[in-house]
Amino acid sequence: MTSPSSSRPGLWRWALVIAPVLLVLLIIAYVAGWLSPHRLTPDRFINQFQTNGGVHPGLRRNHAKGVCVAGYFQGNDQASVLSRAALFADVRTPVVGRFSLPGPNPLTPDGSTPVRAMALRFALANGQQWRTAMLNAPVFSVNTPQAFYQNLVAHAPDAHTGKPDKAKIAAFNAAHPEMAPFMAWAKATVPSASFATQNYGGLDAFYVTNARGQRHAVRWRFVPQAKATDPTGKPDANALDADLMQRLANGPLRWQLVFTVAQAGDPTAQAATAWPADRKQITAGTLVLTRASGQAEGPCRDINYDPTILPDGMSLTDDPLPPARSAAYADSFRRRTAEEAHLPGYPAAKETH
Amino acid sequence: MRHSDRSTFHPLARLLHWLMAAAIIAMLLIGLGMVASVSARHDWLLAIHKPLGIAILLLAITRLVVRRRHPPPPLPADLPRLQAWAAHASHWLLYALMLAMPLIGWAMLSAGGYPVTLGAGLQLPAIAPTNTTLFAVLRAAHSVLAYALALTFLAHMGAALYHGLIRRDGVLASMIGVRRKTSASN
């Protein structure tokens, strides 16, 4: 260091200038996943949905077929022992929701699957929100994002036949015994001709914290008050929307929100496994849906039903699915809004659907 | 705070600089990491990303105020004009990006209809109307400008090391806080 600055700098000095820059570049590349082509990223998740179901610009990459609903949630203060979230007091909270079918195809016939979904966004008076996206199944199909992704890959259309390879699906199912409860339900369930009669569960486990700071693990379900008058035959391709409009024309539709409280040892990270049936249940209030509208113009179109958006008094557990859903939904939302905005590099969304 | 030495940055400016250096590189890595992850990491990185972004915004504003009261030491007189121009341009680009990125992130969440939560029940108001076209543009801008910030950061770091190790002209020393020897050494 004693050499005068006018002398030619040694190579090692240049190395000390360049090496830190390259090191930071390398760290950036690692963190961004550029060095790990097999890392499961939101991008790869959504690409797989597109591989399986095609690109439908402007629409959600999963649960593409749906309808908007709106109404309110009337809390009854009984769940305040569980959670200090403001909506569980004796108050009315506005709700914008969405009923949907699973899968990336917006033209899925209603009779092709027994799965129906209900997503809700509660806008609390204090500015906080609760968003949840639920299924009418008793449990989720798998426990982990990796298994969910592999299931998508197993269902990808074969390059030659254009249809999923049954051998791959069978191999996936055999390797995932956790699927058994969901598969048993799916096999035994006749596709419903009404969204209104279905019992929707959050399936994932979340923590709720009350005003005294006490925390419990819970799951929740929205239990329908509408009578199940399901016919035994398969519903028509678009029977669900027609049924919803007709029922709402006759009056609001109601569900009771029921929390199931875990006991010590109940798994919080296994959404494919039901908790024992004798767990304590608390009814938190009533969801009242009063109107519906098409998803192209309805208020649910621009909502990402990210299940990790929770009010104060609710939080994530070690369940690995909600963070994965949050990450994947965000990428789906990024893509479909870019398509709607006609950003360069994205297929343009159709004006109506 | 007295600071009569004109060859180094004011101690407060140096403190802010190194705090922000750590915060910004952490922020870039957190941002890149969280959008490339589907594990629990996605959620805890996001939980850090938002309050840290607001902290960077506040620090950047503070820094501009400090800079106004305590102007930085001049660049070496013998610095080639192109390099001097690049130095000034990259600094103002860094300032612009460190102010713009948090504001774009905040506006983007507002436009997307998301509640802007900082944790611990702290919530910021929306600074943009709920509008998906606006969201799409801001979301794309947040990504593009993040890469621009990363590149500017790397250029800044490379230039600082070039000044410190190749030119040895006291520019790096002025931010580390080492007093420049008398101009006789030039």
mmCIF file with all atom_site columns, C-alpha atoms in Angstrom, chain A residues 1 3-10 12-14 16-18 20-22 24-25 27-28 31-34 39-43 45 121 126-129 131 145-146 301-304 306 308-310 312 316 320-331 333-334 337-338 340-341 343, chain B residues 25 28-46 50 108-109 111-117 120-123 130-141 143 147 150-151 153-155 157-169 181 185-186:
data_model
loop_
_atom_site.group_PDB
_atom_site.id
_atom_site.type_symbol
_atom_site.label_atom_id
_atom_site.label_alt_id
_atom_site.label_comp_id
_atom_site.label_asym_id
_atom_site.label_entity_id
_atom_site.label_seq_id
_atom_site.pdbx_PDB_ins_code
_atom_site.Cartn_x
_atom_site.Cartn_y
_atom_site.Cartn_z
_atom_site.occupancy
_atom_site.B_iso_or_equiv
_atom_site.pdbx_formal_charge
_atom_site.auth_seq_id
_atom_site.auth_comp_id
_atom_site.auth_asym_id
_atom_site.auth_atom_id
_atom_site.pdbx_PDB_model_num
ATOM 1   C CA . MET A 1 1   ? 0.000   0.000   0.000   1.00 0.00 ? 1   MET A CA 1
ATOM 2   C CA . SER A 1 3   ? 3.472   2.429   -3.579  1.00 0.00 ? 3   SER A CA 1
ATOM 3   C CA . PRO A 1 4   ? 2.519   5.818   -4.956  1.00 0.00 ? 4   PRO A CA 1
ATOM 4   C CA . SER A 1 5   ? -0.841  5.975   -6.662  1.00 0.00 ? 5   SER A CA 1
ATOM 5   C CA . SER A 1 6   ? 0.757   6.841   -9.957  1.00 0.00 ? 6   SER A CA 1
ATOM 6   C CA . SER A 1 7   ? 2.232   3.348   -10.311 1.00 0.00 ? 7   SER A CA 1
ATOM 7   C CA . ARG A 1 8   ? 0.326   0.764   -12.353 1.00 0.00 ? 8   ARG A CA 1
ATOM 8   C CA . PRO A 1 9   ? -2.168  -1.019  -10.123 1.00 0.00 ? 9   PRO A CA 1
ATOM 9   C CA . GLY A 1 10  ? -1.445  -4.715  -9.712  1.00 0.00 ? 10  GLY A CA 1
ATOM 10  C CA . TRP A 1 12  ? -4.798  -8.302  -7.554  1.00 0.00 ? 12  TRP A CA 1
ATOM 11  C CA . ARG A 1 13  ? -6.222  -4.833  -7.057  1.00 0.00 ? 13  ARG A CA 1
ATOM 12  C CA . TRP A 1 14  ? -8.419  -5.277  -10.120 1.00 0.00 ? 14  TRP A CA 1
ATOM 13  C CA . LEU A 1 16  ? -10.492 -7.016  -5.502  1.00 0.00 ? 16  LEU A CA 1
ATOM 14  C CA . VAL A 1 17  ? -12.627 -4.568  -7.482  1.00 0.00 ? 17  VAL A CA 1
ATOM 15  C CA . ILE A 1 18  ? -14.284 -7.200  -9.667  1.00 0.00 ? 18  ILE A CA 1
ATOM 16  C CA . PRO A 1 20  ? -17.119 -8.484  -4.842  1.00 0.00 ? 20  PRO A CA 1
ATOM 17  C CA . VAL A 1 21  ? -19.281 -7.391  -7.777  1.00 0.00 ? 21  VAL A CA 1
ATOM 18  C CA . LEU A 1 22  ? -19.320 -10.936 -9.163  1.00 0.00 ? 22  LEU A CA 1
ATOM 19  C CA . VAL A 1 24  ? -23.069 -10.131 -5.251  1.00 0.00 ? 24  VAL A CA 1
ATOM 20  C CA . LEU A 1 25  ? -24.246 -11.086 -8.756  1.00 0.00 ? 25  LEU A CA 1
ATOM 21  C CA . ILE A 1 27  ? -25.843 -14.289 -4.612  1.00 0.00 ? 27  ILE A CA 1
ATOM 22  C CA . ILE A 1 28  ? -28.582 -12.495 -6.550  1.00 0.00 ? 28  ILE A CA 1
ATOM 23  C CA . VAL A 1 31  ? -31.645 -16.136 -4.431  1.00 0.00 ? 31  VAL A CA 1
ATOM 24  C CA . ALA A 1 32  ? -33.675 -15.507 -7.588  1.00 0.00 ? 32  ALA A CA 1
ATOM 25  C CA . GLY A 1 33  ? -33.538 -19.224 -8.404  1.00 0.00 ? 33  GLY A CA 1
ATOM 26  C CA . TRP A 1 34  ? -31.598 -18.816 -11.658 1.00 0.00 ? 34  TRP A CA 1
ATOM 27  C CA . ARG A 1 39  ? -36.688 -25.251 -7.407  1.00 0.00 ? 39  ARG A CA 1
ATOM 28  C CA . LEU A 1 40  ? -40.448 -25.061 -7.142  1.00 0.00 ? 40  LEU A CA 1
ATOM 29  C CA . THR A 1 41  ? -41.262 -21.407 -7.821  1.00 0.00 ? 41  THR A CA 1
ATOM 30  C CA . PRO A 1 42  ? -44.581 -19.581 -8.291  1.00 0.00 ? 42  PRO A CA 1
ATOM 31  C CA . ASP A 1 43  ? -43.607 -19.149 -11.939 1.00 0.00 ? 43  ASP A CA 1
ATOM 32  C CA . PHE A 1 45  ? -46.476 -23.572 -10.638 1.00 0.00 ? 45  PHE A CA 1
ATOM 33  C CA . ARG A 1 121 ? -63.101 -11.195 1.088   1.00 0.00 ? 121 ARG A CA 1
ATOM 34  C CA . ASN A 1 126 ? -60.767 -0.902  10.631  1.00 0.00 ? 126 ASN A CA 1
ATOM 35  C CA . GLY A 1 127 ? -59.342 -1.304  7.107   1.00 0.00 ? 127 GLY A CA 1
ATOM 36  C CA . GLN A 1 128 ? -58.050 -4.828  7.699   1.00 0.00 ? 128 GLN A CA 1
ATOM 37  C CA . GLN A 1 129 ? -59.163 -7.698  5.501   1.00 0.00 ? 129 GLN A CA 1
ATOM 38  C CA . ARG A 1 131 ? -59.498 -13.382 2.542   1.00 0.00 ? 131 ARG A CA 1
ATOM 39  C CA . PRO A 1 145 ? -47.091 -27.722 -2.411  1.00 0.00 ? 145 PRO A CA 1
ATOM 40  C CA . GLN A 1 146 ? -44.590 -30.215 -3.873  1.00 0.00 ? 146 GLN A CA 1
ATOM 41  C CA . ARG A 1 301 ? -62.787 -10.036 -10.826 1.00 0.00 ? 301 ARG A CA 1
ATOM 42  C CA . ASP A 1 302 ? -60.058 -7.802  -9.446  1.00 0.00 ? 302 ASP A CA 1
ATOM 43  C CA . ILE A 1 303 ? -59.645 -9.611  -6.135  1.00 0.00 ? 303 ILE A CA 1
ATOM 44  C CA . ASN A 1 304 ? -56.824 -12.055 -5.512  1.00 0.00 ? 304 ASN A CA 1
ATOM 45  C CA . ASP A 1 306 ? -54.907 -14.874 -1.189  1.00 0.00 ? 306 ASP A CA 1
ATOM 46  C CA . THR A 1 308 ? -52.646 -15.403 3.806   1.00 0.00 ? 308 THR A CA 1
ATOM 47  C CA . ILE A 1 309 ? -54.358 -11.995 3.959   1.00 0.00 ? 309 ILE A CA 1
ATOM 48  C CA . LEU A 1 310 ? -55.620 -12.117 7.509   1.00 0.00 ? 310 LEU A CA 1
ATOM 49  C CA . ASP A 1 312 ? -55.147 -8.973  13.354  1.00 0.00 ? 312 ASP A CA 1
ATOM 50  C CA . LEU A 1 316 ? -50.486 -18.672 9.723   1.00 0.00 ? 316 LEU A CA 1
ATOM 51  C CA . PRO A 1 320 ? -47.087 -25.313 4.077   1.00 0.00 ? 320 PRO A CA 1
ATOM 52  C CA . LEU A 1 321 ? -50.017 -24.785 1.703   1.00 0.00 ? 321 LEU A CA 1
ATOM 53  C CA . PRO A 1 322 ? -51.135 -21.180 2.453   1.00 0.00 ? 322 PRO A CA 1
ATOM 54  C CA . PRO A 1 323 ? -47.732 -19.594 1.668   1.00 0.00 ? 323 PRO A CA 1
ATOM 55  C CA . ALA A 1 324 ? -47.541 -21.591 -1.579  1.00 0.00 ? 324 ALA A CA 1
ATOM 56  C CA . ARG A 1 325 ? -51.074 -20.561 -2.484  1.00 0.00 ? 325 ARG A CA 1
ATOM 57  C CA . SER A 1 326 ? -50.211 -16.934 -1.716  1.00 0.00 ? 326 SER A CA 1
ATOM 58  C CA . ALA A 1 327 ? -47.121 -17.053 -3.942  1.00 0.00 ? 327 ALA A CA 1
ATOM 59  C CA . ALA A 1 328 ? -48.867 -18.838 -6.815  1.00 0.00 ? 328 ALA A CA 1
ATOM 60  C CA . TYR A 1 329 ? -52.039 -16.699 -6.644  1.00 0.00 ? 329 TYR A CA 1
ATOM 61  C CA . ALA A 1 330 ? -49.855 -13.575 -6.756  1.00 0.00 ? 330 ALA A CA 1
ATOM 62  C CA . ASP A 1 331 ? -48.214 -14.773 -9.959  1.00 0.00 ? 331 ASP A CA 1
ATOM 63  C CA . PHE A 1 333 ? -52.870 -12.179 -10.506 1.00 0.00 ? 333 PHE A CA 1
ATOM 64  C CA . ARG A 1 334 ? -49.748 -10.538 -11.944 1.00 0.00 ? 334 ARG A CA 1
ATOM 65  C CA . THR A 1 337 ? -53.857 -8.151  -14.742 1.00 0.00 ? 337 THR A CA 1
ATOM 66  C CA . ALA A 1 338 ? -50.946 -7.633  -17.171 1.00 0.00 ? 338 ALA A CA 1
ATOM 67  C CA . GLU A 1 340 ? -56.053 -7.105  -19.044 1.00 0.00 ? 340 GLU A CA 1
ATOM 68  C CA . ALA A 1 341 ? -53.815 -4.031  -19.154 1.00 0.00 ? 341 ALA A CA 1
ATOM 69  C CA . LEU A 1 343 ? -48.865 -4.866  -21.341 1.00 0.00 ? 343 LEU A CA 1
ATOM 70  C CA . ILE B 2 25  ? -29.009 -5.039  -0.685  1.00 0.00 ? 25  ILE B CA 1
ATOM 71  C CA . LEU B 2 28  ? -33.197 -6.620  -3.287  1.00 0.00 ? 28  LEU B CA 1
ATOM 72  C CA . LEU B 2 29  ? -32.396 -10.146 -2.102  1.00 0.00 ? 29  LEU B CA 1
ATOM 73  C CA . ILE B 2 30  ? -35.624 -10.387 -0.077  1.00 0.00 ? 30  ILE B CA 1
ATOM 74  C CA . GLY B 2 31  ? -37.683 -9.216  -3.042  1.00 0.00 ? 31  GLY B CA 1
ATOM 75  C CA . LEU B 2 32  ? -36.045 -11.588 -5.510  1.00 0.00 ? 32  LEU B CA 1
ATOM 76  C CA . GLY B 2 33  ? -36.217 -14.441 -3.013  1.00 0.00 ? 33  GLY B CA 1
ATOM 77  C CA . MET B 2 34  ? -39.858 -14.050 -2.051  1.00 0.00 ? 34  MET B CA 1
ATOM 78  C CA . VAL B 2 35  ? -41.198 -14.031 -5.611  1.00 0.00 ? 35  VAL B CA 1
ATOM 79  C CA . ALA B 2 36  ? -39.142 -17.159 -6.360  1.00 0.00 ? 36  ALA B CA 1
ATOM 80  C CA . SER B 2 37  ? -40.354 -19.126 -3.350  1.00 0.00 ? 37  SER B CA 1
ATOM 81  C CA . VAL B 2 38  ? -43.490 -21.103 -2.506  1.00 0.00 ? 38  VAL B CA 1
ATOM 82  C CA . SER B 2 39  ? -42.329 -22.129 0.978   1.00 0.00 ? 39  SER B CA 1
ATOM 83  C CA . ALA B 2 40  ? -43.025 -20.415 4.304   1.00 0.00 ? 40  ALA B CA 1
ATOM 84  C CA . ARG B 2 41  ? -40.091 -18.216 3.325   1.00 0.00 ? 41  ARG B CA 1
ATOM 85  C CA . HIS B 2 42  ? -42.434 -16.449 0.890   1.00 0.00 ? 42  HIS B CA 1
ATOM 86  C CA . ASP B 2 43  ? -44.571 -15.160 3.734   1.00 0.00 ? 43  ASP B CA 1
ATOM 87  C CA . TRP B 2 44  ? -41.914 -14.169 6.219   1.00 0.00 ? 44  TRP B CA 1
ATOM 88  C CA . LEU B 2 45  ? -39.846 -12.455 3.531   1.00 0.00 ? 45  LEU B CA 1
ATOM 89  C CA . LEU B 2 46  ? -42.954 -10.527 2.443   1.00 0.00 ? 46  LEU B CA 1
ATOM 90  C CA . LYS B 2 50  ? -43.040 -4.098  3.380   1.00 0.00 ? 50  LYS B CA 1
ATOM 91  C CA . MET B 2 108 ? -49.013 -1.106  -6.396  1.00 0.00 ? 108 MET B CA 1
ATOM 92  C CA . LEU B 2 109 ? -50.534 -2.799  -3.333  1.00 0.00 ? 109 LEU B CA 1
ATOM 93  C CA . ALA B 2 111 ? -54.031 -0.377  -6.800  1.00 0.00 ? 111 ALA B CA 1
ATOM 94  C CA . GLY B 2 112 ? -54.268 -4.162  -6.379  1.00 0.00 ? 112 GLY B CA 1
ATOM 95  C CA . GLY B 2 113 ? -56.821 -3.708  -3.601  1.00 0.00 ? 113 GLY B CA 1
ATOM 96  C CA . TYR B 2 114 ? -54.521 -5.188  -0.976  1.00 0.00 ? 114 TYR B CA 1
ATOM 97  C CA . PRO B 2 115 ? -54.410 -3.888  2.574   1.00 0.00 ? 115 PRO B CA 1
ATOM 98  C CA . VAL B 2 116 ? -50.963 -2.326  3.116   1.00 0.00 ? 116 VAL B CA 1
ATOM 99  C CA . THR B 2 117 ? -49.948 -3.938  6.396   1.00 0.00 ? 117 THR B CA 1
ATOM 100 C CA . ALA B 2 120 ? -48.016 -5.506  14.499  1.00 0.00 ? 120 ALA B CA 1
ATOM 101 C CA . GLY B 2 121 ? -51.455 -4.277  13.421  1.00 0.00 ? 121 GLY B CA 1
ATOM 102 C CA . LEU B 2 122 ? -49.895 -1.281  11.658  1.00 0.00 ? 122 LEU B CA 1
ATOM 103 C CA . GLN B 2 123 ? -51.651 -0.353  8.440   1.00 0.00 ? 123 GLN B CA 1
ATOM 104 C CA . THR B 2 130 ? -58.019 0.327   -6.805  1.00 0.00 ? 130 THR B CA 1
ATOM 105 C CA . ASN B 2 131 ? -57.434 -0.300  -10.500 1.00 0.00 ? 131 ASN B CA 1
ATOM 106 C CA . THR B 2 132 ? -55.989 -3.435  -12.083 1.00 0.00 ? 132 THR B CA 1
ATOM 107 C CA . THR B 2 133 ? -54.502 -1.636  -15.085 1.00 0.00 ? 133 THR B CA 1
ATOM 108 C CA . LEU B 2 134 ? -52.616 0.644   -12.718 1.00 0.00 ? 134 LEU B CA 1
ATOM 109 C CA . PHE B 2 135 ? -51.664 -2.407  -10.647 1.00 0.00 ? 135 PHE B CA 1
ATOM 110 C CA . ALA B 2 136 ? -50.319 -4.218  -13.723 1.00 0.00 ? 136 ALA B CA 1
ATOM 111 C CA . VAL B 2 137 ? -48.188 -1.236  -14.767 1.00 0.00 ? 137 VAL B CA 1
ATOM 112 C CA . LEU B 2 138 ? -46.840 -0.618  -11.248 1.00 0.00 ? 138 LEU B CA 1
ATOM 113 C CA . ARG B 2 139 ? -46.189 -4.332  -10.676 1.00 0.00 ? 139 ARG B CA 1
ATOM 114 C CA . ALA B 2 140 ? -44.155 -4.517  -13.895 1.00 0.00 ? 140 ALA B CA 1
ATOM 115 C CA . ALA B 2 141 ? -42.348 -1.281  -12.999 1.00 0.00 ? 141 ALA B CA 1
ATOM 116 C CA . SER B 2 143 ? -39.719 -5.594  -11.154 1.00 0.00 ? 143 SER B CA 1
ATOM 117 C CA . TYR B 2 147 ? -33.233 -4.905  -11.621 1.00 0.00 ? 147 TYR B CA 1
ATOM 118 C CA . ALA B 2 150 ? -29.503 -3.922  -8.527  1.00 0.00 ? 150 ALA B CA 1
ATOM 119 C CA . LEU B 2 151 ? -27.387 -2.954  -11.546 1.00 0.00 ? 151 LEU B CA 1
ATOM 120 C CA . PHE B 2 153 ? -25.944 -0.758  -6.912  1.00 0.00 ? 153 PHE B CA 1
ATOM 121 C CA . LEU B 2 154 ? -23.350 -3.066  -8.500  1.00 0.00 ? 154 LEU B CA 1
ATOM 122 C CA . ALA B 2 155 ? -21.948 -0.224  -10.618 1.00 0.00 ? 155 ALA B CA 1
ATOM 123 C CA . MET B 2 157 ? -20.001 -0.708  -5.521  1.00 0.00 ? 157 MET B CA 1
ATOM 124 C CA . GLY B 2 158 ? -17.590 -1.429  -8.385  1.00 0.00 ? 158 GLY B CA 1
ATOM 125 C CA . ALA B 2 159 ? -16.867 2.277   -8.830  1.00 0.00 ? 159 ALA B CA 1
ATOM 126 C CA . ALA B 2 160 ? -16.263 2.735   -5.099  1.00 0.00 ? 160 ALA B CA 1
ATOM 127 C CA . LEU B 2 161 ? -13.764 -0.124  -5.117  1.00 0.00 ? 161 LEU B CA 1
ATOM 128 C CA . TYR B 2 162 ? -12.170 1.308   -8.266  1.00 0.00 ? 162 TYR B CA 1
ATOM 129 C CA . HIS B 2 163 ? -11.705 4.638   -6.492  1.00 0.00 ? 163 HIS B CA 1
ATOM 130 C CA . GLY B 2 164 ? -10.380 2.911   -3.386  1.00 0.00 ? 164 GLY B CA 1
ATOM 131 C CA . LEU B 2 165 ? -8.086  0.340   -4.942  1.00 0.00 ? 165 LEU B CA 1
ATOM 132 C CA . ILE B 2 166 ? -7.127  1.560   -8.404  1.00 0.00 ? 166 ILE B CA 1
ATOM 133 C CA . ARG B 2 167 ? -7.284  5.347   -8.324  1.00 0.00 ? 167 ARG B CA 1
ATOM 134 C CA . ARG B 2 168 ? -6.716  5.576   -4.573  1.00 0.00 ? 168 ARG B CA 1
ATOM 135 C CA . ASP B 2 169 ? -8.056  9.112   -4.737  1.00 0.00 ? 169 ASP B CA 1
ATOM 136 C CA . LYS B 2 181 ? -4.021  12.951  3.592   1.00 0.00 ? 181 LYS B CA 1
ATOM 137 C CA . SER B 2 185 ? 0.276   13.291  -1.772  1.00 0.00 ? 185 SER B CA 1
ATOM 138 C CA . ASN B 2 186 ? -1.288  14.001  -5.152  1.00 0.00 ? 186 ASN B CA 1
#
